Amino acid sequence: MPTPKEEIDGSIAKSEDLNKTALRVLDILTDDVPEDTIETIQNILTEDFEPNAERCHTLVGEILDSGFLKEVGNVDSWPAGWEEVHTKVFEIQSLLGGMTSALKECQDILGMTVQ
């Protein structure tokens, strides 16, 4: 079972990876890709990925600003009084699921896996 710090660090790392993948998807949209496909991909990223990424970024910022990671250290479970942070982490993980789904849809449309 991951510690609270490991959960948060893992969520931040996954968010960063998904953002990098989204940028690689955009890099693939060259003149070789049909215009309607480009528009579809851009719509998915704008409507499904971007809002989730922005909210995720806001929540991560709030957690970092709260000093939670400094105070919690490597305790094995969520300490009393940190329900709000735990709720934010749960929301981040949900948002990451939405971001992952949006990127998978883009990759399926492009017929490839973006590395």
JSON list of C-alpha atoms in Angstrom, two decimals:
[
{"chain": "A", "resi": 1, "resn": "MET", "atom": "CA", "xyz": [0.00, 0.00, 0.00]},
{"chain": "A", "resi": 2, "resn": "PRO", "atom": "CA", "xyz": [1.56, 3.32, -1.03]},
{"chain": "A", "resi": 3, "resn": "THR", "atom": "CA", "xyz": [2.12, 6.05, 1.52]},
{"chain": "A", "resi": 4, "resn": "PRO", "atom": "CA", "xyz": [0.25, 9.34, 1.06]},
{"chain": "A", "resi": 5, "resn": "LYS", "atom": "CA", "xyz": [3.45, 10.94, -0.27]},
{"chain": "A", "resi": 6, "resn": "GLU", "atom": "CA", "xyz": [3.92, 8.08, -2.75]},
{"chain": "A", "resi": 7, "resn": "GLU", "atom": "CA", "xyz": [0.30, 8.44, -3.91]},
{"chain": "A", "resi": 8, "resn": "ILE", "atom": "CA", "xyz": [0.74, 12.16, -4.51]},
{"chain": "A", "resi": 9, "resn": "ASP", "atom": "CA", "xyz": [4.16, 11.79, -6.12]},
{"chain": "A", "resi": 10, "resn": "GLY", "atom": "CA", "xyz": [2.80, 9.04, -8.37]},
{"chain": "A", "resi": 11, "resn": "SER", "atom": "CA", "xyz": [-0.16, 11.19, -9.39]},
{"chain": "A", "resi": 12, "resn": "ILE", "atom": "CA", "xyz": [2.11, 14.12, -10.20]},
{"chain": "A", "resi": 13, "resn": "ALA", "atom": "CA", "xyz": [4.43, 11.91, -12.25]},
{"chain": "A", "resi": 14, "resn": "LYS", "atom": "CA", "xyz": [1.50, 10.37, -14.17]},
{"chain": "A", "resi": 15, "resn": "SER", "atom": "CA", "xyz": [0.10, 13.84, -14.88]},
{"chain": "A", "resi": 16, "resn": "GLU", "atom": "CA", "xyz": [3.46, 14.98, -16.25]},
{"chain": "A", "resi": 17, "resn": "ASP", "atom": "CA", "xyz": [3.71, 11.85, -18.42]},
{"chain": "A", "resi": 18, "resn": "LEU", "atom": "CA", "xyz": [0.21, 12.36, -19.81]},
{"chain": "A", "resi": 19, "resn": "ASN", "atom": "CA", "xyz": [0.97, 15.99, -20.64]},
{"chain": "A", "resi": 20, "resn": "LYS", "atom": "CA", "xyz": [4.12, 14.91, -22.48]},
{"chain": "A", "resi": 21, "resn": "THR", "atom": "CA", "xyz": [2.12, 12.31, -24.41]},
{"chain": "A", "resi": 22, "resn": "ALA", "atom": "CA", "xyz": [-0.47, 14.94, -25.37]},
{"chain": "A", "resi": 23, "resn": "LEU", "atom": "CA", "xyz": [2.31, 17.13, -26.76]},
{"chain": "A", "resi": 24, "resn": "ARG", "atom": "CA", "xyz": [3.65, 14.17, -28.76]},
{"chain": "A", "resi": 25, "resn": "VAL", "atom": "CA", "xyz": [0.15, 13.57, -30.16]},
{"chain": "A", "resi": 26, "resn": "LEU", "atom": "CA", "xyz": [0.05, 17.19, -31.31]},
{"chain": "A", "resi": 27, "resn": "ASP", "atom": "CA", "xyz": [3.51, 16.80, -32.88]},
{"chain": "A", "resi": 28, "resn": "ILE", "atom": "CA", "xyz": [2.19, 13.89, -34.96]},
{"chain": "A", "resi": 29, "resn": "LEU", "atom": "CA", "xyz": [-0.53, 16.07, -36.50]},
{"chain": "A", "resi": 30, "resn": "THR", "atom": "CA", "xyz": [1.41, 17.04, -39.61]},
{"chain": "A", "resi": 31, "resn": "ASP", "atom": "CA", "xyz": [0.38, 17.59, -43.21]},
{"chain": "A", "resi": 32, "resn": "ASP", "atom": "CA", "xyz": [0.28, 13.79, -43.64]},
{"chain": "A", "resi": 33, "resn": "VAL", "atom": "CA", "xyz": [-2.78, 13.57, -41.39]},
{"chain": "A", "resi": 34, "resn": "PRO", "atom": "CA", "xyz": [-6.19, 14.34, -42.96]},
{"chain": "A", "resi": 35, "resn": "GLU", "atom": "CA", "xyz": [-7.73, 17.66, -41.88]},
{"chain": "A", "resi": 36, "resn": "ASP", "atom": "CA", "xyz": [-10.84, 16.06, -40.37]},
{"chain": "A", "resi": 37, "resn": "THR", "atom": "CA", "xyz": [-8.65, 13.77, -38.25]},
{"chain": "A", "resi": 38, "resn": "ILE", "atom": "CA", "xyz": [-6.63, 16.75, -37.06]},
{"chain": "A", "resi": 39, "resn": "GLU", "atom": "CA", "xyz": [-9.83, 18.56, -36.09]},
{"chain": "A", "resi": 40, "resn": "THR", "atom": "CA", "xyz": [-11.15, 15.50, -34.25]},
{"chain": "A", "resi": 41, "resn": "ILE", "atom": "CA", "xyz": [-7.92, 15.07, -32.30]},
{"chain": "A", "resi": 42, "resn": "GLN", "atom": "CA", "xyz": [-7.76, 18.77, -31.45]},
{"chain": "A", "resi": 43, "resn": "ASN", "atom": "CA", "xyz": [-11.39, 18.68, -30.25]},
{"chain": "A", "resi": 44, "resn": "ILE", "atom": "CA", "xyz": [-10.71, 15.68, -28.02]},
{"chain": "A", "resi": 45, "resn": "LEU", "atom": "CA", "xyz": [-7.66, 17.34, -26.52]},
{"chain": "A", "resi": 46, "resn": "THR", "atom": "CA", "xyz": [-9.44, 20.67, -26.07]},
{"chain": "A", "resi": 47, "resn": "GLU", "atom": "CA", "xyz": [-12.71, 19.34, -24.69]},
{"chain": "A", "resi": 48, "resn": "ASP", "atom": "CA", "xyz": [-11.71, 16.15, -22.85]},
{"chain": "A", "resi": 49, "resn": "PHE", "atom": "CA", "xyz": [-8.03, 16.37, -22.00]},
{"chain": "A", "resi": 50, "resn": "GLU", "atom": "CA", "xyz": [-7.28, 20.04, -21.37]},
{"chain": "A", "resi": 51, "resn": "PRO", "atom": "CA", "xyz": [-9.96, 20.79, -18.74]},
{"chain": "A", "resi": 52, "resn": "ASN", "atom": "CA", "xyz": [-8.95, 17.70, -16.76]},
{"chain": "A", "resi": 53, "resn": "ALA", "atom": "CA", "xyz": [-5.27, 18.65, -17.02]},
{"chain": "A", "resi": 54, "resn": "GLU", "atom": "CA", "xyz": [-5.96, 22.20, -15.85]},
{"chain": "A", "resi": 55, "resn": "ARG", "atom": "CA", "xyz": [-8.01, 21.04, -12.85]},
{"chain": "A", "resi": 56, "resn": "CYS", "atom": "CA", "xyz": [-5.37, 18.45, -12.01]},
{"chain": "A", "resi": 57, "resn": "HIS", "atom": "CA", "xyz": [-2.66, 21.14, -12.12]},
{"chain": "A", "resi": 58, "resn": "THR", "atom": "CA", "xyz": [-4.72, 23.37, -9.81]},
{"chain": "A", "resi": 59, "resn": "LEU", "atom": "CA", "xyz": [-5.27, 20.58, -7.28]},
{"chain": "A", "resi": 60, "resn": "VAL", "atom": "CA", "xyz": [-1.61, 19.56, -7.29]},
{"chain": "A", "resi": 61, "resn": "GLY", "atom": "CA", "xyz": [-0.67, 23.20, -6.71]},
{"chain": "A", "resi": 62, "resn": "GLU", "atom": "CA", "xyz": [-3.07, 23.42, -3.77]},
{"chain": "A", "resi": 63, "resn": "ILE", "atom": "CA", "xyz": [-1.59, 20.26, -2.23]},
{"chain": "A", "resi": 64, "resn": "LEU", "atom": "CA", "xyz": [1.98, 21.50, -2.69]},
{"chain": "A", "resi": 65, "resn": "ASP", "atom": "CA", "xyz": [1.10, 24.94, -1.30]},
{"chain": "A", "resi": 66, "resn": "SER", "atom": "CA", "xyz": [-0.54, 23.34, 1.75]},
{"chain": "A", "resi": 67, "resn": "GLY", "atom": "CA", "xyz": [2.79, 21.93, 2.93]},
{"chain": "A", "resi": 68, "resn": "PHE", "atom": "CA", "xyz": [1.19, 18.49, 3.25]},
{"chain": "A", "resi": 69, "resn": "LEU", "atom": "CA", "xyz": [4.13, 16.64, 1.70]},
{"chain": "A", "resi": 70, "resn": "LYS", "atom": "CA", "xyz": [6.60, 18.25, 4.10]},
{"chain": "A", "resi": 71, "resn": "GLU", "atom": "CA", "xyz": [4.47, 17.54, 7.16]},
{"chain": "A", "resi": 72, "resn": "VAL", "atom": "CA", "xyz": [3.42, 14.00, 6.34]},
{"chain": "A", "resi": 73, "resn": "GLY", "atom": "CA", "xyz": [6.83, 12.52, 5.59]},
{"chain": "A", "resi": 74, "resn": "ASN", "atom": "CA", "xyz": [6.61, 8.81, 4.92]},
{"chain": "A", "resi": 75, "resn": "VAL", "atom": "CA", "xyz": [3.71, 7.82, 7.19]},
{"chain": "A", "resi": 76, "resn": "ASP", "atom": "CA", "xyz": [1.91, 4.72, 6.01]},
{"chain": "A", "resi": 77, "resn": "SER", "atom": "CA", "xyz": [-1.65, 6.01, 6.16]},
{"chain": "A", "resi": 78, "resn": "TRP", "atom": "CA", "xyz": [-3.49, 9.28, 5.85]},
{"chain": "A", "resi": 79, "resn": "PRO", "atom": "CA", "xyz": [-3.16, 11.16, 9.14]},
{"chain": "A", "resi": 80, "resn": "ALA", "atom": "CA", "xyz": [-6.19, 12.60, 10.88]},
{"chain": "A", "resi": 81, "resn": "GLY", "atom": "CA", "xyz": [-7.18, 16.00, 9.59]},
{"chain": "A", "resi": 82, "resn": "TRP", "atom": "CA", "xyz": [-5.97, 15.46, 6.05]},
{"chain": "A", "resi": 83, "resn": "GLU", "atom": "CA", "xyz": [-9.34, 14.41, 4.58]},
{"chain": "A", "resi": 84, "resn": "GLU", "atom": "CA", "xyz": [-9.36, 17.46, 2.31]},
{"chain": "A", "resi": 85, "resn": "VAL", "atom": "CA", "xyz": [-5.99, 16.52, 0.80]},
{"chain": "A", "resi": 86, "resn": "HIS", "atom": "CA", "xyz": [-7.08, 12.90, 0.44]},
{"chain": "A", "resi": 87, "resn": "THR", "atom": "CA", "xyz": [-10.22, 14.07, -1.38]},
{"chain": "A", "resi": 88, "resn": "LYS", "atom": "CA", "xyz": [-8.07, 16.17, -3.72]},
{"chain": "A", "resi": 89, "resn": "VAL", "atom": "CA", "xyz": [-5.80, 13.19, -4.45]},
{"chain": "A", "resi": 90, "resn": "PHE", "atom": "CA", "xyz": [-8.87, 11.06, -5.21]},
{"chain": "A", "resi": 91, "resn": "GLU", "atom": "CA", "xyz": [-10.12, 13.76, -7.61]},
{"chain": "A", "resi": 92, "resn": "ILE", "atom": "CA", "xyz": [-6.69, 13.99, -9.26]},
{"chain": "A", "resi": 93, "resn": "GLN", "atom": "CA", "xyz": [-6.69, 10.25, -9.82]},
{"chain": "A", "resi": 94, "resn": "SER", "atom": "CA", "xyz": [-10.15, 10.49, -11.39]},
{"chain": "A", "resi": 95, "resn": "LEU", "atom": "CA", "xyz": [-9.00, 13.34, -13.64]},
{"chain": "A", "resi": 96, "resn": "LEU", "atom": "CA", "xyz": [-5.97, 11.29, -14.68]},
{"chain": "A", "resi": 97, "resn": "GLY", "atom": "CA", "xyz": [-8.35, 8.55, -15.77]},
{"chain": "A", "resi": 98, "resn": "GLY", "atom": "CA", "xyz": [-10.20, 11.03, -17.99]},
{"chain": "A", "resi": 99, "resn": "MET", "atom": "CA", "xyz": [-6.93, 12.30, -19.43]},
{"chain": "A", "resi": 100, "resn": "THR", "atom": "CA", "xyz": [-5.78, 8.75, -20.14]},
{"chain": "A", "resi": 101, "resn": "SER", "atom": "CA", "xyz": [-9.06, 7.92, -21.90]},
{"chain": "A", "resi": 102, "resn": "ALA", "atom": "CA", "xyz": [-8.84, 11.03, -24.07]},
{"chain": "A", "resi": 103, "resn": "LEU", "atom": "CA", "xyz": [-5.29, 10.18, -25.13]},
{"chain": "A", "resi": 104, "resn": "LYS", "atom": "CA", "xyz": [-6.25, 6.57, -25.83]},
{"chain": "A", "resi": 105, "resn": "GLU", "atom": "CA", "xyz": [-9.05, 7.80, -28.08]},
{"chain": "A", "resi": 106, "resn": "CYS", "atom": "CA", "xyz": [-6.57, 10.02, -29.93]},
{"chain": "A", "resi": 107, "resn": "GLN", "atom": "CA", "xyz": [-4.13, 7.15, -30.33]},
{"chain": "A", "resi": 108, "resn": "ASP", "atom": "CA", "xyz": [-6.89, 4.85, -31.58]},
{"chain": "A", "resi": 109, "resn": "ILE", "atom": "CA", "xyz": [-7.90, 7.42, -34.19]},
{"chain": "A", "resi": 110, "resn": "LEU", "atom": "CA", "xyz": [-4.30, 7.84, -35.28]},
{"chain": "A", "resi": 111, "resn": "GLY", "atom": "CA", "xyz": [-3.90, 4.07, -35.36]},
{"chain": "A", "resi": 112, "resn": "MET", "atom": "CA", "xyz": [-0.71, 4.10, -33.34]},
{"chain": "A", "resi": 113, "resn": "THR", "atom": "CA", "xyz": [0.79, 4.19, -29.89]},
{"chain": "A", "resi": 114, "resn": "VAL", "atom": "CA", "xyz": [2.46, 7.46, -29.03]},
{"chain": "A", "resi": 115, "resn": "GLN", "atom": "CA", "xyz": [5.76, 6.89, -27.25]}
]
